[in-house]
């Protein structure tokens, strides 16, 4: 799970070039809700499961875990350590991989990307670190007989893929609408176990994560000048012809 | 001159346009070498040479098609390990982004994804990216290892720089099958007459205002008149009016064409994130308060079923 700044709010960067988490409210990344939904559907299909959520982030990232627990599932782990701040995808995937190994797993479900960084590489990095298959960008997921099978829409082809468990799976926003937590679910979530870990618990040196461990650096982060308002005309019966004239003048037609 | 590796994106040896853009960008950083995986290298070599690939490393092994992503990681890790390039460029599609991430982890390198520009800097390549639904412009560089960079389509116009490439066949050792994903079947999307969404210079998209699958013919007619690709908003896709493969937006395809024409699209934040880097934006919408007009270089407040047919008619009249 990732706790991210609200995508509909005005998001900004800090002076260090990181996402500014102070200026806007954060919430569970919408794309991760689809992963929660798939986990719950697998459990509901009769497979014997224990569903545990994991997030890395500052104190209020716990809210993302509570949201997921309110949708369903059993327990959650929050990794929090001030040395993690400023981590890139490599640092984040290291922390996640160590926490997952500590817990043990058959299946790691992720959203296809976070709605803030939007790199979409953490699931693949996790699979690489854990040495297991990465079944990514899945729209239709089946888990049975120790395998995970899915349909993946690529740029130029639809591909059906299969990996053996244990595996890392990422699902898209087409995998099935995520449910809303019920009132009962929200109340039950407050009683579910939520463990907090730091870097020492995971045996990770501070230098491997955070800004110290980052492998790239932001040089500048500037707000793009707002596009200057163009010419907006009301259609008086010649709107199409006017648009044709604009496109011709710009050499598009 | 420093060698720059470029991963070739192709279908059966037909090189896709984003690869030619990568070769063009690579020439700013050093001397490009193309890495070609799969079959069809013979027909691709000429095109790669025309855009400046001095070498073409060919890895033609069944694993490339049978397994997802990991064969490309194995190949690039071994080639980069042996040749020591100054940078590795890949296209920003889901497969290549995952390839890039795993490659960077294995090489102990840094990674930058979704660059919209790459230039040479004092300490290696400097990239430009768009962030937070394209409201921010970020420049960055890799601080460790061989920079691994994925670049979005349309980041540069392909410029020919003909050379005759040296072709080198590579035998790659592929990693354990237990950590790989098998491809059970592959159904290539039918390529119609229209250009592909990610590569098109012009994209014409329809949204909720199109109000029905059959009405998308109006959008398609404009697209065909302009030689454009057809896009759709999430609302139109969710309603079943147009295939998901055409969805433009944060979780669909992100496009940055020369011209983006949005018809009947209000411009929700998720849609804007997928098209806001388009060079010129034109909008047609009945609602004068639609947020899309804030981005539009030219907007028509009106009924798309009146405006678009007239647009086509007028363009045809001007041409005849």
Coordinates of C-alpha atoms in Angstrom, one line a residue:
Chain A
X1 CA 0.0 0.0 0.0
X2 CA 1.2 3.5 -0.6
X3 CA -0.1 6.6 1.2
X4 CA 0.0 9.4 -1.4
X5 CA -0.9 13.0 -1.7
X6 CA -4.4 13.5 -3.0
X7 CA -4.1 13.5 -6.8
X8 CA -7.0 15.9 -7.1
X9 CA -5.2 18.5 -4.9
X10 CA -2.4 20.9 -5.9
X11 CA 0.7 18.8 -5.3
X12 CA 4.2 20.4 -4.9
X13 CA 7.8 19.5 -4.3
X14 CA 10.0 20.4 -1.3
X15 CA 13.2 22.3 -1.7
X16 CA 15.1 18.9 -1.7
X17 CA 13.0 17.8 -4.7
X18 CA 10.9 15.3 -2.8
X19 CA 7.1 15.1 -2.8
X20 CA 5.8 17.7 -0.3
X21 CA 3.6 15.7 2.1
X22 CA 2.8 18.6 4.4
X23 CA 0.8 20.8 2.1
X24 CA -2.0 18.4 1.0
X25 CA -4.0 15.6 2.6
X26 CA -2.8 12.1 1.8
X27 CA -4.8 8.9 1.3
X28 CA -4.4 5.3 0.2
X29 CA -3.3 5.4 -3.5
X30 CA -6.4 4.7 -5.6
X31 CA -4.5 2.2 -7.7
X32 CA -3.6 0.1 -4.5
X33 CA -7.3 -0.3 -3.7
X34 CA -7.5 -2.6 -6.7
X35 CA -4.9 -4.8 -5.2
X36 CA -6.8 -4.9 -1.9
X37 CA -9.9 -5.9 -3.8
X38 CA -8.1 -8.7 -5.6
X39 CA -6.7 -10.1 -2.3
X40 CA -10.2 -10.1 -0.8
X41 CA -11.7 -11.8 -3.8
X42 CA -9.1 -14.5 -3.6
X43 CA -10.0 -15.1 0.0
X44 CA -13.7 -15.1 -0.8
X45 CA -13.2 -17.7 -3.6
X46 CA -12.4 -20.2 -0.8
X47 CA -8.6 -20.2 -0.9
X48 CA -7.2 -20.4 2.6
X49 CA -5.6 -17.0 3.1
X50 CA -4.2 -14.6 5.6
X51 CA -4.2 -11.1 4.2
X52 CA -1.6 -8.7 5.6
X53 CA -1.0 -5.2 4.4
X54 CA 2.4 -3.4 4.3
X55 CA 3.3 0.2 3.8
X56 CA 6.4 2.3 4.2
X57 CA 6.1 5.9 5.1
X58 CA 5.8 8.5 7.8
X59 CA 3.5 8.2 10.8
X60 CA 0.2 9.1 9.0
X61 CA 0.8 6.3 6.4
X62 CA -1.0 4.1 9.0
X63 CA -4.2 5.7 7.7
X64 CA -3.7 3.9 4.4
X65 CA -3.4 0.6 6.3
X66 CA -6.5 1.3 8.3
X67 CA -8.4 2.0 5.1
X68 CA -7.3 -1.3 3.6
X69 CA -8.1 -3.1 6.9
X70 CA -11.6 -1.5 6.8
X71 CA -12.1 -3.1 3.4
X72 CA -11.2 -6.5 4.8
X73 CA -8.1 -8.6 5.6
X74 CA -6.3 -9.6 8.8
X75 CA -3.3 -7.5 9.9
X76 CA -0.9 -4.8 8.8
X77 CA 2.7 -3.7 9.1
X78 CA 3.9 -0.2 9.0
X79 CA 7.6 0.5 8.4
X80 CA 8.6 3.9 9.6
X81 CA 12.0 5.4 10.1
X82 CA 13.2 9.0 9.5
X83 CA 16.2 7.7 7.6
X84 CA 13.8 6.3 4.9
X85 CA 12.7 9.8 3.9
X86 CA 13.8 10.7 0.4
X87 CA 14.2 7.0 -0.7
X88 CA 13.9 6.2 -4.4
X89 CA 12.3 3.1 -5.8
X90 CA 15.5 1.1 -5.0
X91 CA 15.4 2.1 -1.3
X92 CA 11.7 1.6 -1.0
X93 CA 11.8 -1.8 -2.7
X94 CA 14.6 -2.9 -0.3
X95 CA 12.6 -2.0 2.7
X96 CA 9.5 -3.7 1.4
X97 CA 11.4 -6.8 0.4
X98 CA 13.0 -7.2 3.8
X99 CA 9.6 -6.7 5.5
X100 CA 7.9 -9.2 3.2
X101 CA 10.7 -11.8 3.8
X102 CA 10.4 -11.3 7.6
X103 CA 6.6 -12.0 7.4
X104 CA 6.7 -14.8 4.8
X105 CA 4.4 -14.9 1.7
X106 CA 2.8 -16.8 -1.1
X107 CA 1.6 -13.9 -3.1
X108 CA 2.5 -10.2 -3.0
X109 CA -0.2 -8.1 -4.6
X110 CA 0.5 -4.5 -5.6
X111 CA -1.2 -1.7 -7.6
X112 CA 0.3 -1.1 -11.1
X113 CA 1.9 2.2 -10.0
X114 CA 1.5 4.9 -7.3
X115 CA -0.5 7.9 -8.2
X116 CA 2.3 10.3 -7.1
X117 CA 5.6 8.9 -8.5
X118 CA 3.8 6.9 -11.3
X119 CA 7.0 5.0 -12.2
X120 CA 5.3 1.6 -11.8
X121 CA 8.6 -0.2 -11.2
X122 CA 8.3 -1.3 -7.5
X123 CA 6.5 -4.6 -8.3
X124 CA 9.3 -5.6 -10.7
X125 CA 12.0 -4.5 -8.2
X126 CA 10.3 -6.5 -5.5
X127 CA 10.2 -9.6 -7.6
X128 CA 13.9 -9.1 -8.6
X129 CA 14.9 -8.7 -4.9
X130 CA 12.7 -11.7 -3.7
X131 CA 13.8 -13.9 -6.6
X132 CA 10.2 -14.8 -7.6
X133 CA 8.1 -14.3 -10.8
X134 CA 6.6 -10.9 -11.5
X135 CA 3.1 -11.1 -13.0
X136 CA 2.5 -7.5 -13.7
X137 CA -0.2 -5.2 -15.2
X138 CA -2.9 -7.8 -14.8
X139 CA -6.5 -7.1 -15.7
X140 CA -7.9 -10.5 -15.0
X141 CA -6.3 -12.7 -12.3
X142 CA -6.6 -16.4 -11.5
X143 CA -4.8 -18.1 -8.6
X144 CA -5.0 -21.9 -8.5
X145 CA -2.8 -25.0 -8.0
X146 CA 0.2 -23.0 -7.1
X147 CA 0.1 -20.8 -10.1
X148 CA -1.0 -17.3 -10.9
X149 CA -2.4 -16.6 -14.4
X150 CA -3.4 -13.3 -15.8
X151 CA -4.3 -11.2 -18.9
X152 CA -2.1 -8.3 -19.6
X153 CA -2.7 -5.5 -22.1
X154 CA 0.5 -4.5 -23.6
X155 CA 1.2 -1.6 -26.0
X156 CA 0.8 -3.8 -29.1
X157 CA -0.7 -7.1 -27.9
X158 CA -2.8 -8.8 -25.3
X159 CA -0.7 -11.4 -23.5
X160 CA -1.7 -14.2 -21.2
X161 CA 1.0 -14.9 -18.7
X162 CA 1.6 -17.4 -15.9
X163 CA 4.0 -17.7 -13.0
X164 CA 4.4 -20.1 -10.1
X165 CA 3.8 -19.1 -6.5
X166 CA 5.3 -17.5 -4.6
X167 CA 5.0 -14.5 -6.9
X168 CA 4.6 -10.7 -7.1
X169 CA 1.5 -9.6 -8.9
X170 CA 0.4 -6.1 -9.9
X171 CA -3.1 -5.3 -11.0
X172 CA -4.5 -2.4 -13.1
X173 CA -7.6 -0.3 -12.5
X174 CA -9.4 -2.7 -14.9
X175 CA -9.1 -5.7 -12.6
X176 CA -12.4 -5.0 -10.8
X177 CA -13.9 -2.1 -8.9
X178 CA -12.7 -1.8 -5.3
X179 CA -15.3 -2.1 -2.6
X180 CA -16.1 0.6 -0.1
X181 CA -15.5 -0.2 3.5
X182 CA -18.7 -0.8 5.5
X183 CA -19.3 0.8 8.9
X184 CA -18.8 -2.7 10.4
X185 CA -15.5 -3.0 8.5
X186 CA -14.3 0.4 9.8
X187 CA -15.1 -0.5 13.4
X188 CA -13.5 -4.0 13.0
X189 CA -10.3 -2.4 11.5
X190 CA -9.6 -0.6 14.7
X191 CA -9.1 -3.9 16.5
X192 CA -6.9 -5.6 13.9
X193 CA -3.2 -6.0 14.7
X194 CA -1.0 -3.3 13.3
X195 CA 2.8 -3.7 13.8
X196 CA 5.3 -0.9 13.4
X197 CA 8.9 -1.7 12.4
X198 CA 12.0 0.5 11.8
X199 CA 15.2 -0.1 9.9
X200 CA 16.9 -1.9 12.8
X201 CA 14.1 -4.4 12.9
X202 CA 14.8 -5.2 9.2
X203 CA 18.6 -5.2 9.4
X204 CA 18.9 -2.3 6.9
X205 CA 21.7 0.3 7.2
X206 CA 20.5 3.9 6.9
X207 CA 23.0 4.5 4.1
X208 CA 21.2 2.0 1.9
X209 CA 17.9 4.0 1.9
X210 CA 16.8 7.6 2.0
X211 CA 18.6 10.4 0.3
X212 CA 21.9 8.7 1.2
X213 CA 21.0 5.6 -0.7
X214 CA 19.2 7.2 -3.6
X215 CA 20.7 6.6 -7.1
X216 CA 19.4 9.6 -8.8
X217 CA 19.0 13.3 -7.9
X218 CA 16.5 16.0 -8.8
X219 CA 18.4 19.1 -10.0
X220 CA 15.4 21.4 -10.5
X221 CA 11.6 21.0 -9.9
X222 CA 9.8 24.0 -11.3
X223 CA 6.1 24.6 -11.6
X224 CA 5.2 24.5 -15.2
X225 CA 4.0 27.9 -16.3
X226 CA 0.3 27.6 -16.7
X227 CA -0.7 27.3 -20.3
X228 CA -1.8 30.7 -21.4
X229 CA -5.5 30.7 -22.0
X230 CA -6.1 30.1 -25.7
X231 CA -8.9 31.4 -27.9
X232 CA -12.2 30.1 -26.8
X233 CA -15.1 30.7 -29.1
X234 CA -18.8 30.0 -28.8
X235 CA -20.3 28.1 -31.8
X236 CA -22.5 30.4 -33.7
X237 CA -22.9 28.0 -36.5
X238 CA -19.4 28.5 -37.9
X239 CA -17.5 26.8 -35.0
X240 CA -16.3 23.9 -37.2
X241 CA -15.1 26.2 -40.0
X242 CA -13.2 28.4 -37.4
X243 CA -11.5 25.4 -36.0
X244 CA -10.5 24.3 -39.5
X245 CA -9.0 27.7 -40.1
X246 CA -7.0 27.4 -36.8
X247 CA -5.7 23.9 -37.7
X248 CA -4.8 25.0 -41.2
X249 CA -2.9 28.0 -39.9
X250 CA -1.0 25.7 -37.5
X251 CA -0.3 23.4 -40.5
X252 CA -2.2 20.4 -39.0
X253 CA -4.7 20.3 -41.8
Chain B
X1 CA 33.3 8.0 -28.3
X2 CA 31.2 6.7 -25.4
X3 CA 28.8 3.9 -26.4
X4 CA 25.1 4.3 -25.6
X5 CA 22.9 1.2 -25.6
X6 CA 19.4 1.5 -27.0
X7 CA 16.8 -1.3 -26.5
X8 CA 14.9 -1.8 -29.8
X9 CA 11.1 -2.0 -29.6
X10 CA 9.9 -3.9 -32.7
X11 CA 7.2 -6.2 -34.0
X12 CA 8.8 -9.0 -36.0
X13 CA 11.7 -6.9 -37.1
X14 CA 9.6 -3.7 -37.9
X15 CA 11.2 -1.1 -35.7
X16 CA 8.7 1.2 -33.9
X17 CA 9.1 4.9 -34.1
X18 CA 10.0 5.5 -30.3
X19 CA 13.2 3.5 -31.0
X20 CA 14.2 5.9 -33.8
X21 CA 13.6 8.8 -31.3
X22 CA 15.9 7.0 -28.8
X23 CA 18.6 6.6 -31.3
X24 CA 18.3 10.4 -32.1
X25 CA 18.6 11.2 -28.4
X26 CA 21.4 8.8 -27.9
X27 CA 23.5 10.6 -30.5
X28 CA 23.5 13.6 -28.2
X29 CA 25.2 11.5 -25.5
X30 CA 27.6 9.4 -27.6
X31 CA 27.6 6.7 -30.2
X32 CA 24.4 4.6 -30.3
X33 CA 24.4 0.8 -30.3
X34 CA 21.1 -1.0 -30.7
X35 CA 20.2 -4.1 -28.7
X36 CA 17.8 -6.2 -30.8
X37 CA 16.0 -9.1 -29.1
X38 CA 14.1 -11.8 -31.0
X39 CA 13.8 -12.6 -34.7
X40 CA 13.8 -10.2 -37.6
X41 CA 17.1 -8.5 -37.0
X42 CA 18.1 -8.6 -40.6
X43 CA 15.2 -6.4 -41.7
X44 CA 15.6 -4.1 -38.7
X45 CA 19.3 -3.5 -39.2
X46 CA 18.9 -1.1 -42.2
X47 CA 16.4 1.1 -40.3
X48 CA 18.6 1.1 -37.1
X49 CA 21.6 2.1 -39.2
X50 CA 19.7 4.9 -40.9
X51 CA 19.2 6.5 -37.5
X52 CA 22.7 6.2 -36.4
X53 CA 23.2 2.8 -34.8
X54 CA 26.9 2.0 -35.2
X55 CA 26.4 -1.5 -33.8
X56 CA 23.5 -3.9 -33.6
X57 CA 23.7 -6.5 -30.8
X58 CA 21.4 -9.4 -31.8
X59 CA 20.0 -11.8 -29.2
X60 CA 17.8 -14.3 -31.1
X61 CA 16.7 -17.0 -28.7
X62 CA 13.3 -18.7 -28.0
X63 CA 13.3 -17.4 -24.4
X64 CA 12.8 -13.8 -25.7
X65 CA 9.2 -14.7 -26.8
X66 CA 8.5 -17.4 -24.3
X67 CA 9.1 -15.4 -21.1
X68 CA 8.1 -12.0 -19.9
X69 CA 10.7 -9.2 -19.3
X70 CA 13.5 -11.3 -17.7
X71 CA 15.2 -12.3 -21.0
X72 CA 15.7 -8.6 -21.9
X73 CA 17.1 -8.0 -18.4
X74 CA 19.5 -10.9 -18.8
X75 CA 20.6 -9.8 -22.2
X76 CA 21.1 -6.1 -21.3
X77 CA 22.9 -6.9 -18.1
X78 CA 25.4 -9.2 -19.9
X79 CA 25.9 -6.8 -22.9
X80 CA 26.3 -3.8 -20.6
X81 CA 28.6 -5.8 -18.3
X82 CA 30.9 -6.5 -21.3
X83 CA 30.8 -3.3 -23.2
X84 CA 30.5 -0.7 -20.4
X85 CA 28.2 1.8 -22.0
X86 CA 27.9 5.4 -20.8
X87 CA 24.1 5.2 -20.7
X88 CA 21.3 2.8 -21.5
X89 CA 18.1 4.1 -23.1
X90 CA 14.8 2.2 -23.3
X91 CA 11.3 3.2 -24.4
X92 CA 8.8 4.0 -21.7
X93 CA 6.3 1.2 -22.1
X94 CA 5.3 -1.2 -19.3
X95 CA 7.7 -4.0 -20.3
X96 CA 10.7 -1.8 -20.9
X97 CA 10.2 0.1 -17.7
X98 CA 10.3 -3.1 -15.7
X99 CA 13.3 -4.2 -17.7
X100 CA 15.0 -1.0 -16.9
X101 CA 14.3 -1.3 -13.2
X102 CA 15.6 -4.8 -12.9
X103 CA 18.6 -3.9 -15.0
X104 CA 19.5 -0.9 -12.9
X105 CA 19.2 -3.0 -9.7
X106 CA 21.5 -5.7 -11.2
X107 CA 24.0 -3.1 -12.4
X108 CA 23.8 -1.2 -9.2
X109 CA 22.8 1.8 -11.3
X110 CA 20.3 4.6 -11.0
X111 CA 17.1 4.8 -13.0
X112 CA 15.0 7.6 -14.4
X113 CA 11.7 6.7 -16.1
X114 CA 9.4 8.6 -18.4
X115 CA 11.9 11.3 -19.5
X116 CA 10.4 13.7 -22.1
X117 CA 13.9 15.0 -23.0
X118 CA 17.5 13.9 -22.5
X119 CA 20.6 16.1 -22.9
X120 CA 24.3 15.6 -22.2
X121 CA 25.5 17.2 -18.9
X122 CA 28.8 17.5 -17.1
X123 CA 28.1 14.4 -15.0
X124 CA 26.3 12.3 -17.6
X125 CA 22.8 12.6 -19.1
X126 CA 20.4 15.2 -17.7
X127 CA 16.7 14.3 -18.1
X128 CA 13.5 16.3 -18.1
X129 CA 10.3 14.7 -16.7
X130 CA 6.8 15.9 -16.1
X131 CA 5.4 15.3 -12.6
X132 CA 2.1 15.6 -10.8
X133 CA -0.2 15.5 -13.8
X134 CA 2.3 17.6 -15.8
X135 CA 2.0 20.6 -13.4
X136 CA 5.8 20.3 -12.7
X137 CA 8.8 20.1 -14.8
X138 CA 11.7 18.2 -13.2
X139 CA 15.3 17.9 -14.3
X140 CA 17.3 15.0 -12.8
X141 CA 20.4 12.9 -13.3
X142 CA 21.6 9.5 -12.2
X143 CA 24.2 9.6 -9.4
X144 CA 25.3 5.9 -9.4
X145 CA 26.5 3.5 -12.0
X146 CA 25.5 3.4 -15.7
X147 CA 22.5 5.7 -16.1
X148 CA 19.4 3.7 -17.1
X149 CA 16.8 6.0 -18.7
X150 CA 13.3 5.3 -20.1
X151 CA 12.0 7.9 -22.6
X152 CA 8.4 8.6 -23.5
X153 CA 7.3 8.5 -27.1
X154 CA 7.5 11.9 -29.0
X155 CA 10.4 13.1 -26.8
X156 CA 12.3 14.0 -30.0
X157 CA 11.7 14.0 -33.7
X158 CA 13.7 11.1 -35.3
X159 CA 16.6 12.5 -37.4
X160 CA 18.4 10.2 -39.9
X161 CA 22.2 9.9 -39.6
X162 CA 23.0 7.0 -41.9
X163 CA 25.8 4.5 -41.0
X164 CA 26.4 0.9 -41.8
X165 CA 26.0 -1.0 -38.6
X166 CA 28.3 -3.8 -37.4
X167 CA 26.1 -6.7 -36.4
X168 CA 27.2 -8.8 -33.5
X169 CA 25.3 -11.9 -32.4
X170 CA 25.1 -12.6 -28.7
X171 CA 24.6 -15.8 -26.8
X172 CA 22.9 -14.8 -23.5
X173 CA 22.7 -17.1 -20.5
X174 CA 19.2 -16.8 -19.2
X175 CA 18.4 -16.8 -15.5
X176 CA 16.4 -19.4 -13.5
X177 CA 13.0 -20.3 -15.0
X178 CA 11.5 -20.4 -11.5
X179 CA 11.8 -16.6 -11.3
X180 CA 10.4 -16.1 -14.7
X181 CA 6.9 -15.6 -16.1
X182 CA 5.7 -17.8 -19.0
X183 CA 3.9 -16.2 -21.9
X184 CA 0.9 -18.6 -22.6
X185 CA -0.4 -16.7 -25.6
X186 CA 0.1 -13.5 -27.4
X187 CA -2.6 -11.8 -29.5
X188 CA -1.1 -8.8 -31.4
X189 CA -3.6 -6.0 -31.5
X190 CA -4.9 -5.5 -35.0
X191 CA -3.2 -2.7 -36.6
X192 CA -5.7 -0.7 -38.5
X193 CA -5.0 2.0 -41.0
X194 CA -4.7 4.6 -38.3
X195 CA -1.4 5.4 -36.5
X196 CA -0.8 4.0 -33.1
X197 CA -1.9 6.1 -30.2
X198 CA 1.5 6.3 -28.5
X199 CA 3.3 7.3 -31.7
X200 CA 0.8 9.5 -33.5
X201 CA 1.6 13.2 -34.2
X202 CA -2.1 13.9 -33.9
X203 CA -4.7 12.3 -31.5
X204 CA -8.4 12.9 -31.7
X205 CA -10.2 11.8 -28.6
X206 CA -13.9 11.4 -27.6
X207 CA -15.4 11.4 -24.2
X208 CA -18.7 11.2 -22.4
X209 CA -20.2 13.8 -24.8
X210 CA -19.9 11.4 -27.7
X211 CA -22.8 9.5 -26.0
X212 CA -22.7 6.1 -27.6
X213 CA -20.4 3.6 -29.4
X214 CA -22.0 4.2 -32.8
X215 CA -21.3 8.0 -32.4
X216 CA -17.6 7.4 -32.3
X217 CA -17.8 7.3 -36.1
X218 CA -17.8 11.1 -35.9
X219 CA -14.5 11.1 -34.0
X220 CA -13.0 8.5 -36.4
X221 CA -14.0 10.7 -39.4
X222 CA -12.1 13.7 -37.9
X223 CA -9.1 11.4 -37.1
X224 CA -9.0 10.0 -40.7
X225 CA -9.2 13.5 -42.2
X226 CA -6.2 14.6 -40.1
X227 CA -4.3 11.3 -40.3
X228 CA -4.6 10.9 -36.6
X229 CA -5.0 8.2 -34.0
X230 CA -8.3 7.8 -32.0
X231 CA -8.3 8.2 -28.3
X232 CA -11.1 7.9 -25.7
X233 CA -11.6 9.1 -22.1
X234 CA -12.0 6.7 -19.3
X235 CA -15.7 7.5 -19.1
X236 CA -16.2 6.5 -22.8
X237 CA -14.2 3.3 -22.3
X238 CA -16.0 2.4 -19.1
X239 CA -19.3 2.9 -20.9
X240 CA -18.1 0.3 -23.5
X241 CA -18.1 2.8 -26.4
X242 CA -14.5 2.3 -27.4
X243 CA -11.8 -0.3 -26.6
X244 CA -9.6 0.2 -23.5
X245 CA -6.5 0.0 -25.6
X246 CA -7.4 3.6 -26.8
X247 CA -7.9 5.0 -23.3
X248 CA -5.9 8.2 -22.8
X249 CA -5.2 9.1 -19.2
X250 CA -3.1 8.5 -16.1
X251 CA -3.9 4.8 -16.0
X252 CA -4.4 4.4 -19.8
X253 CA -2.0 5.5 -22.4
X254 CA -0.1 8.7 -21.8
X255 CA 0.3 10.6 -25.1
X256 CA 2.2 13.8 -26.0
X257 CA 1.4 14.4 -29.7
X258 CA 1.9 17.6 -31.7
X259 CA -1.9 18.1 -31.7
X260 CA -4.5 16.7 -29.2
X261 CA -8.1 17.3 -30.1
X262 CA -10.5 16.5 -27.2
X263 CA -14.2 16.3 -28.1
X264 CA -16.9 15.9 -25.5
X265 CA -14.2 15.5 -22.8
X266 CA -14.5 17.6 -19.7
X267 CA -10.9 17.2 -18.7
X268 CA -10.8 15.4 -15.3
X269 CA -7.4 15.4 -13.6
X270 CA -6.7 11.7 -14.6
X271 CA -7.3 12.5 -18.2
X272 CA -5.3 15.7 -18.1
X273 CA -2.4 13.7 -16.7
X274 CA -2.4 11.6 -19.8
X275 CA -2.4 14.4 -22.4
X276 CA -1.2 17.6 -20.8
X277 CA 2.2 17.4 -22.4
X278 CA 0.6 17.6 -25.9
X279 CA 2.1 20.5 -27.8
X280 CA -1.1 22.0 -29.1
X281 CA -4.5 21.3 -27.4
X282 CA -7.9 21.9 -29.0
X283 CA -11.2 21.2 -27.2
X284 CA -14.8 21.0 -28.3
X285 CA -17.4 20.8 -25.5
X286 CA -20.9 22.0 -24.9
X287 CA -20.0 23.0 -21.3
X288 CA -18.2 26.3 -21.3
X289 CA -16.9 25.6 -17.7
X290 CA -15.3 22.3 -18.7
X291 CA -11.7 22.3 -17.2
X292 CA -10.3 21.2 -20.6
X293 CA -10.7 24.8 -21.8
X294 CA -8.1 25.9 -19.2
X295 CA -5.6 23.9 -21.2
X296 CA -6.9 24.6 -24.7
X297 CA -4.9 26.7 -27.2
X298 CA -8.2 26.8 -29.1
X299 CA -11.7 25.9 -27.9
X300 CA -15.1 25.7 -29.3
X301 CA -18.0 25.8 -26.9
X302 CA -20.6 23.9 -28.9
X303 CA -22.2 20.6 -29.9
X304 CA -19.5 18.3 -31.2
X305 CA -22.1 16.7 -33.6
X306 CA -22.4 20.2 -35.3
X307 CA -18.8 21.3 -35.0
X308 CA -16.9 18.2 -36.0
X309 CA -18.8 17.4 -39.3
X310 CA -18.4 21.1 -40.3
X311 CA -14.7 20.8 -39.4
X312 CA -14.2 17.8 -41.8
X313 CA -16.3 19.5 -44.5
X314 CA -14.3 22.7 -44.3
X315 CA -10.9 20.9 -44.3
X316 CA -12.0 18.9 -47.4
X317 CA -13.2 22.1 -49.1
X318 CA -9.9 23.8 -48.4
X319 CA -8.0 20.9 -49.8
X320 CA -10.0 20.6 -53.0

